[in-house]
mmCIF file of C-alpha atoms in Angstrom:
data_model
loop_
_atom_site.group_PDB
_atom_site.id
_atom_site.type_symbol
_atom_site.label_atom_id
_atom_site.label_comp_id
_atom_site.label_asym_id
_atom_site.label_seq_id
_atom_site.Cartn_x
_atom_site.Cartn_y
_atom_site.Cartn_z
ATOM 1 C CA UNK H 1 49.656 50.753 86.149
ATOM 2 C CA UNK H 2 52.172 52.421 88.436
ATOM 3 C CA UNK H 3 55.674 51.785 89.744
ATOM 4 C CA UNK H 4 57.289 53.695 92.614
ATOM 5 C CA UNK H 5 60.739 53.680 94.165
ATOM 6 C CA UNK H 6 62.706 55.774 96.645
ATOM 7 C CA UNK H 7 66.116 57.382 96.353
ATOM 8 C CA UNK H 8 67.466 59.169 99.447
ATOM 9 C CA UNK H 9 63.984 58.983 100.991
ATOM 10 C CA UNK H 10 62.445 60.820 98.037
ATOM 11 C CA UNK H 11 59.657 59.003 96.209
ATOM 12 C CA UNK H 12 59.716 58.762 92.414
ATOM 13 C CA UNK H 13 56.864 57.421 90.298
ATOM 14 C CA UNK H 14 56.347 55.905 86.852
ATOM 15 C CA UNK H 15 52.811 55.962 85.465
ATOM 16 C CA UNK H 16 51.414 54.039 82.487
ATOM 17 C CA UNK H 17 48.709 56.227 80.947
ATOM 18 C CA UNK H 18 46.104 55.373 78.323
ATOM 19 C CA UNK H 19 44.117 58.040 76.461
ATOM 20 C CA UNK H 20 43.453 59.922 79.708
ATOM 21 C CA UNK H 21 46.578 61.906 80.605
ATOM 22 C CA UNK H 22 44.988 64.085 83.313
ATOM 23 C CA UNK H 23 47.384 62.434 85.769
ATOM 24 C CA UNK H 24 50.069 64.830 84.502
ATOM 25 C CA UNK H 25 48.197 67.995 85.490
ATOM 26 C CA UNK H 26 47.192 66.397 88.810
ATOM 27 C CA UNK H 27 50.866 65.757 89.635
ATOM 28 C CA UNK H 28 51.793 69.331 88.715
ATOM 29 C CA UNK H 29 49.057 70.617 91.011
ATOM 30 C CA UNK H 30 50.499 68.506 93.860
ATOM 31 C CA UNK H 31 54.081 69.575 93.150
ATOM 32 C CA UNK H 32 55.244 72.604 95.098
ATOM 33 C CA UNK H 33 56.241 74.458 91.935
ATOM 34 C CA UNK H 34 55.849 78.008 90.698
ATOM 35 C CA UNK H 35 53.877 76.543 87.752
ATOM 36 C CA UNK H 36 56.428 77.786 85.258
ATOM 37 C CA UNK H 37 57.217 74.981 82.787
ATOM 38 C CA UNK H 38 59.726 74.559 79.993
ATOM 39 C CA UNK H 39 58.392 71.833 77.697
ATOM 40 C CA UNK H 40 61.157 70.317 75.554
ATOM 41 C CA UNK H 41 60.025 68.020 72.755
ATOM 42 C CA UNK H 42 61.473 66.146 69.811
ATOM 43 C CA UNK H 43 60.432 67.686 66.501
ATOM 44 C CA UNK H 44 59.799 64.214 65.037
ATOM 45 C CA UNK H 45 56.986 63.465 67.500
ATOM 46 C CA UNK H 46 53.380 63.705 66.352
ATOM 47 C CA UNK H 47 52.247 67.332 66.684
ATOM 48 C CA UNK H 48 48.803 66.042 67.650
ATOM 49 C CA UNK H 49 50.221 64.382 70.790
ATOM 50 C CA UNK H 50 52.419 67.408 71.547
ATOM 51 C CA UNK H 51 49.335 69.623 71.406
ATOM 52 C CA UNK H 52 47.409 67.230 73.672
ATOM 53 C CA UNK H 53 50.107 67.427 76.346
ATOM 54 C CA UNK H 54 50.455 71.209 76.061
ATOM 55 C CA UNK H 55 46.702 71.620 76.584
ATOM 56 C CA UNK H 56 46.971 69.405 79.671
ATOM 57 C CA UNK H 57 49.829 71.524 81.060
ATOM 58 C CA UNK H 58 47.952 74.772 80.453
ATOM 59 C CA UNK H 59 44.746 73.387 81.969
ATOM 60 C CA UNK H 60 46.192 73.701 85.473
ATOM 61 C CA UNK H 61 47.121 77.344 84.994
ATOM 62 C CA UNK H 62 50.775 76.869 84.131
ATOM 63 C CA UNK H 63 52.944 79.352 82.263
ATOM 64 C CA UNK H 64 54.261 77.069 79.528
ATOM 65 C CA UNK H 65 57.269 77.702 77.273
ATOM 66 C CA UNK H 66 58.417 75.333 74.530
ATOM 67 C CA UNK H 67 61.651 74.427 72.781
ATOM 68 C CA UNK H 68 61.689 71.995 69.862
ATOM 69 C CA UNK H 69 64.768 69.776 69.489
ATOM 70 C CA UNK H 70 65.927 67.182 67.009
ATOM 71 C CA UNK H 71 66.670 64.094 69.110
ATOM 72 C CA UNK H 72 69.838 63.206 67.241
ATOM 73 C CA UNK H 73 73.093 61.973 68.789
ATOM 74 C CA UNK H 74 74.779 64.933 67.055
ATOM 75 C CA UNK H 75 72.815 67.239 69.361
ATOM 76 C CA UNK H 76 73.905 65.463 72.550
ATOM 77 C CA UNK H 77 76.498 68.120 73.228
ATOM 78 C CA UNK H 78 77.415 71.055 75.435
ATOM 79 C CA UNK H 79 75.962 73.618 73.017
ATOM 80 C CA UNK H 80 72.499 72.059 73.330
ATOM 81 C CA UNK H 81 72.655 72.018 77.153
ATOM 82 C CA UNK H 82 73.713 75.668 77.255
ATOM 83 C CA UNK H 83 70.861 76.574 74.902
ATOM 84 C CA UNK H 84 68.410 75.181 77.453
ATOM 85 C CA UNK H 85 70.114 76.914 80.389
ATOM 86 C CA UNK H 86 70.274 80.255 78.542
ATOM 87 C CA UNK H 87 66.531 80.002 77.919
ATOM 88 C CA UNK H 88 65.820 79.242 81.593
ATOM 89 C CA UNK H 89 67.832 82.305 82.620
ATOM 90 C CA UNK H 90 66.135 84.562 80.049
ATOM 91 C CA UNK H 91 62.654 83.599 81.306
ATOM 92 C CA UNK H 92 63.467 83.867 84.986
ATOM 93 C CA UNK H 93 63.051 80.215 85.914
ATOM 94 C CA UNK H 94 63.648 79.326 89.573
ATOM 95 C CA UNK H 95 64.454 76.175 91.565
ATOM 96 C CA UNK H 96 60.683 75.697 91.897
ATOM 97 C CA UNK H 97 60.146 75.690 88.121
ATOM 98 C CA UNK H 98 59.657 72.562 85.997
ATOM 99 C CA UNK H 99 61.411 71.095 82.989
ATOM 100 C CA UNK H 100 59.343 68.466 81.222
ATOM 101 C CA UNK H 101 60.969 66.562 78.360
ATOM 102 C CA UNK H 102 59.089 64.654 75.692
ATOM 103 C CA UNK H 103 61.499 62.563 73.660
ATOM 104 C CA UNK H 104 63.915 59.654 73.568
ATOM 105 C CA UNK H 105 67.200 59.009 75.314
ATOM 106 C CA UNK H 106 69.074 61.931 73.744
ATOM 107 C CA UNK H 107 66.513 64.560 74.725
ATOM 108 C CA UNK H 108 66.047 62.914 78.117
ATOM 109 C CA UNK H 109 69.794 63.109 78.801
ATOM 110 C CA UNK H 110 70.027 66.744 77.680
ATOM 111 C CA UNK H 111 66.966 67.861 79.639
ATOM 112 C CA UNK H 112 67.931 66.027 82.818
ATOM 113 C CA UNK H 113 71.488 67.379 82.679
ATOM 114 C CA UNK H 114 70.214 70.951 82.234
ATOM 115 C CA UNK H 115 67.692 70.398 85.059
ATOM 116 C CA UNK H 116 70.453 69.167 87.376
ATOM 117 C CA UNK H 117 72.804 72.065 86.599
ATOM 118 C CA UNK H 118 70.452 75.052 86.600
ATOM 119 C CA UNK H 119 70.498 76.535 90.117
ATOM 120 C CA UNK H 120 71.792 73.119 91.271
ATOM 121 C CA UNK H 121 68.529 71.451 90.362
ATOM 122 C CA UNK H 122 64.931 72.243 89.514
ATOM 123 C CA UNK H 123 61.878 69.963 89.138
ATOM 124 C CA UNK H 124 62.243 67.467 86.290
ATOM 125 C CA UNK H 125 59.563 65.303 84.649
ATOM 126 C CA UNK H 126 59.954 63.076 81.616
ATOM 127 C CA UNK H 127 57.771 61.442 78.963
ATOM 128 C CA UNK H 128 59.914 58.923 77.020
ATOM 129 C CA UNK H 129 59.056 58.369 73.359
ATOM 130 C CA UNK H 130 61.240 55.411 72.341
ATOM 131 C CA UNK H 131 61.233 51.851 73.665
ATOM 132 C CA UNK H 132 64.879 52.200 74.688
ATOM 133 C CA UNK H 133 64.037 55.208 76.839
ATOM 134 C CA UNK H 134 60.818 53.616 78.161
ATOM 135 C CA UNK H 135 62.550 50.447 79.371
ATOM 136 C CA UNK H 136 65.910 51.878 80.378
ATOM 137 C CA UNK H 137 67.083 55.479 80.257
ATOM 138 C CA UNK H 138 63.908 57.131 81.620
ATOM 139 C CA UNK H 139 64.941 56.243 85.195
ATOM 140 C CA UNK H 140 68.175 55.739 87.081
ATOM 141 C CA UNK H 141 69.257 59.363 87.182
ATOM 142 C CA UNK H 142 72.071 59.225 84.654
ATOM 143 C CA UNK H 143 72.395 62.406 82.627
ATOM 144 C CA UNK H 144 75.134 63.015 80.094
ATOM 145 C CA UNK H 145 76.431 64.476 76.878
ATOM 146 C CA UNK H 146 79.112 63.160 74.537
ATOM 147 C CA UNK H 147 82.458 64.937 74.403
ATOM 148 C CA UNK H 148 85.783 64.348 72.630
ATOM 149 C CA UNK H 149 84.339 61.285 70.828
ATOM 150 C CA UNK H 150 83.550 59.628 74.177
ATOM 151 C CA UNK H 151 79.930 58.665 74.794
ATOM 152 C CA UNK H 152 78.430 60.111 78.004
ATOM 153 C CA UNK H 153 81.742 61.539 79.166
ATOM 154 C CA UNK H 154 80.189 64.604 80.874
ATOM 155 C CA UNK H 155 77.205 64.109 83.141
ATOM 156 C CA UNK H 156 75.554 64.034 86.545
ATOM 157 C CA UNK H 157 73.061 61.909 88.470
ATOM 158 C CA UNK H 158 69.594 63.488 88.686
ATOM 159 C CA UNK H 159 66.351 61.550 89.027
ATOM 160 C CA UNK H 160 63.076 62.541 87.341
ATOM 161 C CA UNK H 161 60.303 63.316 89.820
ATOM 162 C CA UNK H 162 57.738 61.663 87.547
ATOM 163 C CA UNK H 163 57.875 59.544 84.392
ATOM 164 C CA UNK H 164 54.878 58.890 82.127
ATOM 165 C CA UNK H 165 54.570 56.043 79.595
ATOM 166 C CA UNK H 166 51.853 56.838 77.044
ATOM 167 C CA UNK H 167 49.748 54.441 74.968
ATOM 168 C CA UNK H 168 49.531 57.191 72.334
ATOM 169 C CA UNK H 169 53.287 56.950 71.768
ATOM 170 C CA UNK H 170 53.571 53.149 71.826
ATOM 171 C CA UNK H 171 50.926 52.812 69.107
ATOM 172 C CA UNK H 172 52.683 55.072 66.601
ATOM 173 C CA UNK H 173 56.325 54.074 67.086
ATOM 174 C CA UNK H 174 58.098 53.334 63.788
ATOM 175 C CA UNK H 175 59.005 49.647 63.486
ATOM 176 C CA UNK H 176 62.765 50.094 63.724
ATOM 177 C CA UNK H 177 62.397 52.445 66.689
ATOM 178 C CA UNK H 178 60.227 49.888 68.450
ATOM 179 C CA UNK H 179 62.323 46.788 67.754
ATOM 180 C CA UNK H 180 65.664 48.469 68.478
ATOM 181 C CA UNK H 181 64.568 48.996 72.081
ATOM 182 C CA UNK H 182 63.942 45.311 72.717
ATOM 183 C CA UNK H 183 67.601 44.333 73.364
ATOM 184 C CA UNK H 184 67.481 46.431 76.549
ATOM 185 C CA UNK H 185 64.430 44.367 77.569
ATOM 186 C CA UNK H 186 66.268 41.159 76.654
ATOM 187 C CA UNK H 187 69.223 42.305 78.784
ATOM 188 C CA UNK H 188 66.972 42.464 81.866
ATOM 189 C CA UNK H 189 65.737 38.940 81.150
ATOM 190 C CA UNK H 190 69.283 37.623 80.909
ATOM 191 C CA UNK H 191 70.707 39.276 84.029
ATOM 192 C CA UNK H 192 67.735 38.807 86.378
ATOM 193 C CA UNK H 193 64.093 38.213 85.327
ATOM 194 C CA UNK H 194 63.819 35.121 83.180
ATOM 195 C CA UNK H 195 60.051 35.646 82.773
ATOM 196 C CA UNK H 196 60.972 38.442 80.348
ATOM 197 C CA UNK H 197 62.652 35.877 78.075
ATOM 198 C CA UNK H 198 59.480 33.758 78.123
ATOM 199 C CA UNK H 199 57.376 36.766 77.113
ATOM 200 C CA UNK H 200 59.761 37.759 74.307
ATOM 201 C CA UNK H 201 59.609 34.207 72.938
ATOM 202 C CA UNK H 202 55.991 33.186 73.489
ATOM 203 C CA UNK H 203 54.304 36.555 72.897
ATOM 204 C CA UNK H 204 56.413 37.661 69.931
ATOM 205 C CA UNK H 205 53.404 38.058 67.598
ATOM 206 C CA UNK H 206 51.534 40.327 70.026
ATOM 207 C CA UNK H 207 54.698 42.252 70.880
ATOM 208 C CA UNK H 208 55.467 42.704 67.173
ATOM 209 C CA UNK H 209 52.176 44.530 66.541
ATOM 210 C CA UNK H 210 53.072 47.019 69.320
ATOM 211 C CA UNK H 211 50.177 46.090 71.551
ATOM 212 C CA UNK H 212 50.301 48.723 74.351
ATOM 213 C CA UNK H 213 49.254 46.312 77.105
ATOM 214 C CA UNK H 214 52.023 43.736 76.565
ATOM 215 C CA UNK H 215 54.497 46.544 75.825
ATOM 216 C CA UNK H 216 53.762 48.195 79.176
ATOM 217 C CA UNK H 217 54.232 44.846 80.942
ATOM 218 C CA UNK H 218 57.685 44.541 79.315
ATOM 219 C CA UNK H 219 58.474 48.137 80.264
ATOM 220 C CA UNK H 220 57.551 47.703 83.933
ATOM 221 C CA UNK H 221 59.348 44.354 84.255
ATOM 222 C CA UNK H 222 62.477 45.903 82.752
ATOM 223 C CA UNK H 223 62.242 49.001 84.945
ATOM 224 C CA UNK H 224 61.770 46.845 88.064
ATOM 225 C CA UNK H 225 64.972 45.027 87.127
ATOM 226 C CA UNK H 226 66.780 48.327 86.669
ATOM 227 C CA UNK H 227 65.527 49.623 90.030
ATOM 228 C CA UNK H 228 66.744 46.423 91.715
ATOM 229 C CA UNK H 229 70.289 47.084 90.533
ATOM 230 C CA UNK H 230 70.531 50.857 91.003
ATOM 231 C CA UNK H 231 68.429 51.803 94.055
ATOM 232 C CA UNK H 232 71.237 51.034 96.535
ATOM 233 C CA UNK H 233 74.072 51.895 94.157
ATOM 234 C CA UNK H 234 73.016 55.093 92.413
ATOM 235 C CA UNK H 235 76.600 56.197 91.687
ATOM 236 C CA UNK H 236 77.561 52.938 90.024
ATOM 237 C CA UNK H 237 80.265 51.796 92.420
ATOM 238 C CA UNK H 238 79.327 48.130 92.270
ATOM 239 C CA UNK H 239 76.009 46.380 91.650
ATOM 240 C CA UNK H 240 74.622 48.960 89.222
ATOM 241 C CA UNK H 241 77.430 48.207 86.787
ATOM 242 C CA UNK H 242 75.624 44.954 85.968
ATOM 243 C CA UNK H 243 73.053 47.012 84.033
ATOM 244 C CA UNK H 244 75.878 47.687 81.569
ATOM 245 C CA UNK H 245 75.789 44.093 80.327
ATOM 246 C CA UNK H 246 76.604 44.269 76.612
ATOM 247 C CA UNK H 247 77.492 47.941 76.721
ATOM 248 C CA UNK H 248 81.306 47.770 76.825
ATOM 249 C CA UNK H 249 81.268 46.323 73.317
ATOM 250 C CA UNK H 250 78.079 48.171 72.318
ATOM 251 C CA UNK H 251 79.383 51.694 72.929
ATOM 252 C CA UNK H 252 82.615 50.864 71.095
ATOM 253 C CA UNK H 253 80.642 49.389 68.188
ATOM 254 C CA UNK H 254 78.368 52.453 68.025
ATOM 255 C CA UNK H 255 81.268 54.903 67.888
ATOM 256 C CA UNK H 256 83.343 52.863 65.443
ATOM 257 C CA UNK H 257 80.441 52.273 63.051
ATOM 258 C CA UNK H 258 79.479 55.972 63.059
ATOM 259 C CA UNK H 259 83.097 56.858 62.293
ATOM 260 C CA UNK H 260 83.618 54.359 59.464
ATOM 261 C CA UNK H 261 80.453 54.227 57.374
ATOM 262 C CA UNK H 262 79.490 56.606 54.594
ATOM 263 C CA UNK H 263 75.849 55.543 54.278
ATOM 264 C CA UNK H 264 74.178 57.166 57.280
ATOM 265 C CA UNK H 265 71.197 54.803 56.997
ATOM 266 C CA UNK H 266 73.559 52.079 58.275
ATOM 267 C CA UNK H 267 74.165 53.887 61.591
ATOM 268 C CA UNK H 268 73.230 51.534 64.414
ATOM 269 C CA UNK H 269 70.603 52.431 66.972
ATOM 270 C CA UNK H 270 71.818 52.112 70.541
ATOM 271 C CA UNK H 271 69.633 49.064 71.238
ATOM 272 C CA UNK H 272 70.839 47.318 68.081
ATOM 273 C CA UNK H 273 74.433 47.794 69.234
ATOM 274 C CA UNK H 274 73.492 46.474 72.695
ATOM 275 C CA UNK H 275 72.132 43.288 71.129
ATOM 276 C CA UNK H 276 75.405 42.673 69.302
ATOM 277 C CA UNK H 277 77.364 43.772 72.389
ATOM 278 C CA UNK H 278 75.644 41.170 74.572
ATOM 279 C CA UNK H 279 76.563 38.439 72.120
ATOM 280 C CA UNK H 280 80.165 39.679 72.158
ATOM 281 C CA UNK H 281 80.392 39.696 75.942
ATOM 282 C CA UNK H 282 78.870 36.218 76.204
ATOM 283 C CA UNK H 283 81.397 35.030 73.635
ATOM 284 C CA UNK H 284 84.267 36.617 75.564
ATOM 285 C CA UNK H 285 83.081 35.079 78.859
ATOM 286 C CA UNK H 286 82.868 31.640 77.221
ATOM 287 C CA UNK H 287 86.162 32.056 75.332
ATOM 288 C CA UNK H 288 84.307 31.648 72.020
ATOM 289 C CA UNK H 289 82.921 28.241 72.997
ATOM 290 C CA UNK H 290 79.311 27.364 72.171
ATOM 291 C CA UNK H 291 76.835 28.086 74.968
ATOM 292 C CA UNK H 292 73.078 27.820 75.469
ATOM 293 C CA UNK H 293 72.795 31.417 76.698
ATOM 294 C CA UNK H 294 74.505 32.669 73.515
ATOM 295 C CA UNK H 295 72.151 30.607 71.351
ATOM 296 C CA UNK H 296 69.089 31.814 73.271
ATOM 297 C CA UNK H 297 70.143 35.458 72.999
ATOM 298 C CA UNK H 298 70.762 35.155 69.266
ATOM 299 C CA UNK H 299 67.482 33.295 68.769
ATOM 300 C CA UNK H 300 65.451 36.062 70.432
ATOM 301 C CA UNK H 301 67.268 38.803 68.507
ATOM 302 C CA UNK H 302 66.492 36.913 65.284
ATOM 303 C CA UNK H 303 62.800 36.698 66.272
ATOM 304 C CA UNK H 304 62.609 40.478 65.976
ATOM 305 C CA UNK H 305 64.917 40.787 62.946
ATOM 306 C CA UNK H 306 67.583 42.528 65.005
ATOM 307 C CA UNK H 307 71.233 42.452 63.861
ATOM 308 C CA UNK H 308 73.532 39.889 65.457
ATOM 309 C CA UNK H 309 76.711 40.947 63.630
ATOM 310 C CA UNK H 310 78.140 43.711 61.418
ATOM 311 C CA UNK H 311 78.654 41.692 58.255
ATOM 312 C CA UNK H 312 76.064 43.814 56.390
ATOM 313 C CA UNK H 313 78.149 47.003 56.671
ATOM 314 C CA UNK H 314 79.978 48.307 53.618
ATOM 315 C CA UNK H 315 83.220 49.710 54.966
ATOM 316 C CA UNK H 316 86.870 48.895 55.597
ATOM 317 C CA UNK H 317 86.456 46.029 58.077
ATOM 318 C CA UNK H 318 90.094 46.088 59.155
ATOM 319 C CA UNK H 319 89.822 49.752 60.150
ATOM 320 C CA UNK H 320 86.461 49.089 61.801
ATOM 321 C CA UNK H 321 88.013 46.294 63.880
ATOM 322 C CA UNK H 322 90.871 48.526 65.002
ATOM 323 C CA UNK H 323 88.484 51.309 65.978
ATOM 324 C CA UNK H 324 86.174 49.006 67.942
ATOM 325 C CA UNK H 325 89.198 47.711 69.868
ATOM 326 C CA UNK H 326 90.434 51.267 70.501
ATOM 327 C CA UNK H 327 87.042 52.515 71.722
ATOM 328 C CA UNK H 328 86.651 49.555 74.090
ATOM 329 C CA UNK H 329 89.678 50.916 75.961
ATOM 330 C CA UNK H 330 88.129 54.396 76.144
ATOM 331 C CA UNK H 331 85.085 53.006 77.934
ATOM 332 C CA UNK H 332 84.204 55.106 81.006
ATOM 333 C CA UNK H 333 83.759 51.958 83.148
ATOM 334 C CA UNK H 334 87.507 51.244 82.913
ATOM 335 C CA UNK H 335 89.292 52.152 86.151
ATOM 336 C CA UNK H 336 92.530 50.222 85.699
ATOM 337 C CA UNK H 337 94.460 49.016 82.694
ATOM 338 C CA UNK H 338 91.707 46.689 81.482
ATOM 339 C CA UNK H 339 88.130 47.552 80.455
ATOM 340 C CA UNK H 340 85.391 46.202 82.702
ATOM 341 C CA UNK H 341 82.521 44.159 81.323
ATOM 342 C CA UNK H 342 79.734 41.898 82.622
ATOM 343 C CA UNK H 343 80.660 38.242 82.740
ATOM 344 C CA UNK H 344 77.555 36.125 82.081
ATOM 345 C CA UNK H 345 77.631 32.391 81.520
ATOM 346 C CA UNK H 346 74.408 31.457 83.345
ATOM 347 C CA UNK H 347 71.003 33.146 83.387
ATOM 348 C CA UNK H 348 70.580 35.582 86.258
ATOM 349 C CA UNK H 349 74.177 35.205 87.491
ATOM 350 C CA UNK H 350 76.087 38.196 86.151
ATOM 351 C CA UNK H 351 79.461 39.252 87.551
ATOM 352 C CA UNK H 352 81.593 42.350 87.077
ATOM 353 C CA UNK H 353 84.909 41.414 85.512
ATOM 354 C CA UNK H 354 87.744 42.750 83.361
ATOM 355 C CA UNK H 355 88.818 41.951 79.802
ATOM 356 C CA UNK H 356 92.545 41.313 80.002
ATOM 357 C CA UNK H 357 92.956 38.969 77.024
ATOM 358 C CA UNK H 358 93.621 41.299 74.096
ATOM 359 C CA UNK H 359 93.801 38.482 71.560
ATOM 360 C CA UNK H 360 90.409 37.168 72.671
ATOM 361 C CA UNK H 361 88.877 40.659 72.377
ATOM 362 C CA UNK H 362 90.111 40.833 68.791
ATOM 363 C CA UNK H 363 88.837 37.319 68.025
ATOM 364 C CA UNK H 364 85.381 38.287 69.323
ATOM 365 C CA UNK H 365 85.366 41.473 67.231
ATOM 366 C CA UNK H 366 86.539 39.543 64.166
ATOM 367 C CA UNK H 367 83.673 37.083 64.592
ATOM 368 C CA UNK H 368 81.011 39.806 64.224
ATOM 369 C CA UNK H 369 82.728 41.288 61.178
#
């Protein structure tokens, strides 16, 4: 299974690989590189799979270096990016060298940002290890770190040359890691490809056991949707913004929850926040009135035991509400006085709009608390 797309007349490819990962070494052989590779991997990933990939990289005569990272949001910072760049300098990497990352969205963002900055860009390949990164962040070219409490406030656009989705990873994903990626899949079904909604509903039992075949179908359908929206709007001036459906509320919810809770086990995964954020944006678009698209979204989230509100949190809800409201107005999509969001009242008919009704924003936030 393969998906290709072009950006500025350069071809990029996504491969779905089973137990045979020789495709990776074949691509390196075909790449005009100096065969010097920095392999960045998340320390939580199975060492058996890490070893398998390293053997594949070395099999084509590459000089392979490794750095182990903890793929935590706390490490999505400037210090981590400079650590990578310092290493590249110390080992004499060139523009023809390769960075290959093996991790989720955090490590992907860090690695891609470092790859884009070092000598104005070297060869970058990525192997995503979470569902969120497999269905969303692995392509599109967005790289970023968090700064001054603002998510993704420093970044560039830099596209991976190759992306590989591995059966080995899908099979061993922890349950919460797997399910928390599904809201990004659901988002693609709501804004464009309604067949995704049918799969999430009718194939829920097969999806829930992490069957690699159905999972890869969901991944490719979601990635096709993403490509549709970004390929002619890489720098997010218009159409690409639609991929942010749910994210204006979601990013604010993520930051506010992290700031207000004491029990770190209650920290929301990005995809979990996106699920709640989509419900919030549908509610705002419909002015809190009942709607079939809201009910459908909530029904599918419930199918996979994903949160649909924040009532379970043990914290000062008044302070949480104030912080969510404040962070909505720090959203990087805002270009005028009002934060932008994706207005969706009918399947497949999203529109870019602004949230100008402050009372309604607060009513929506209050409803999830």
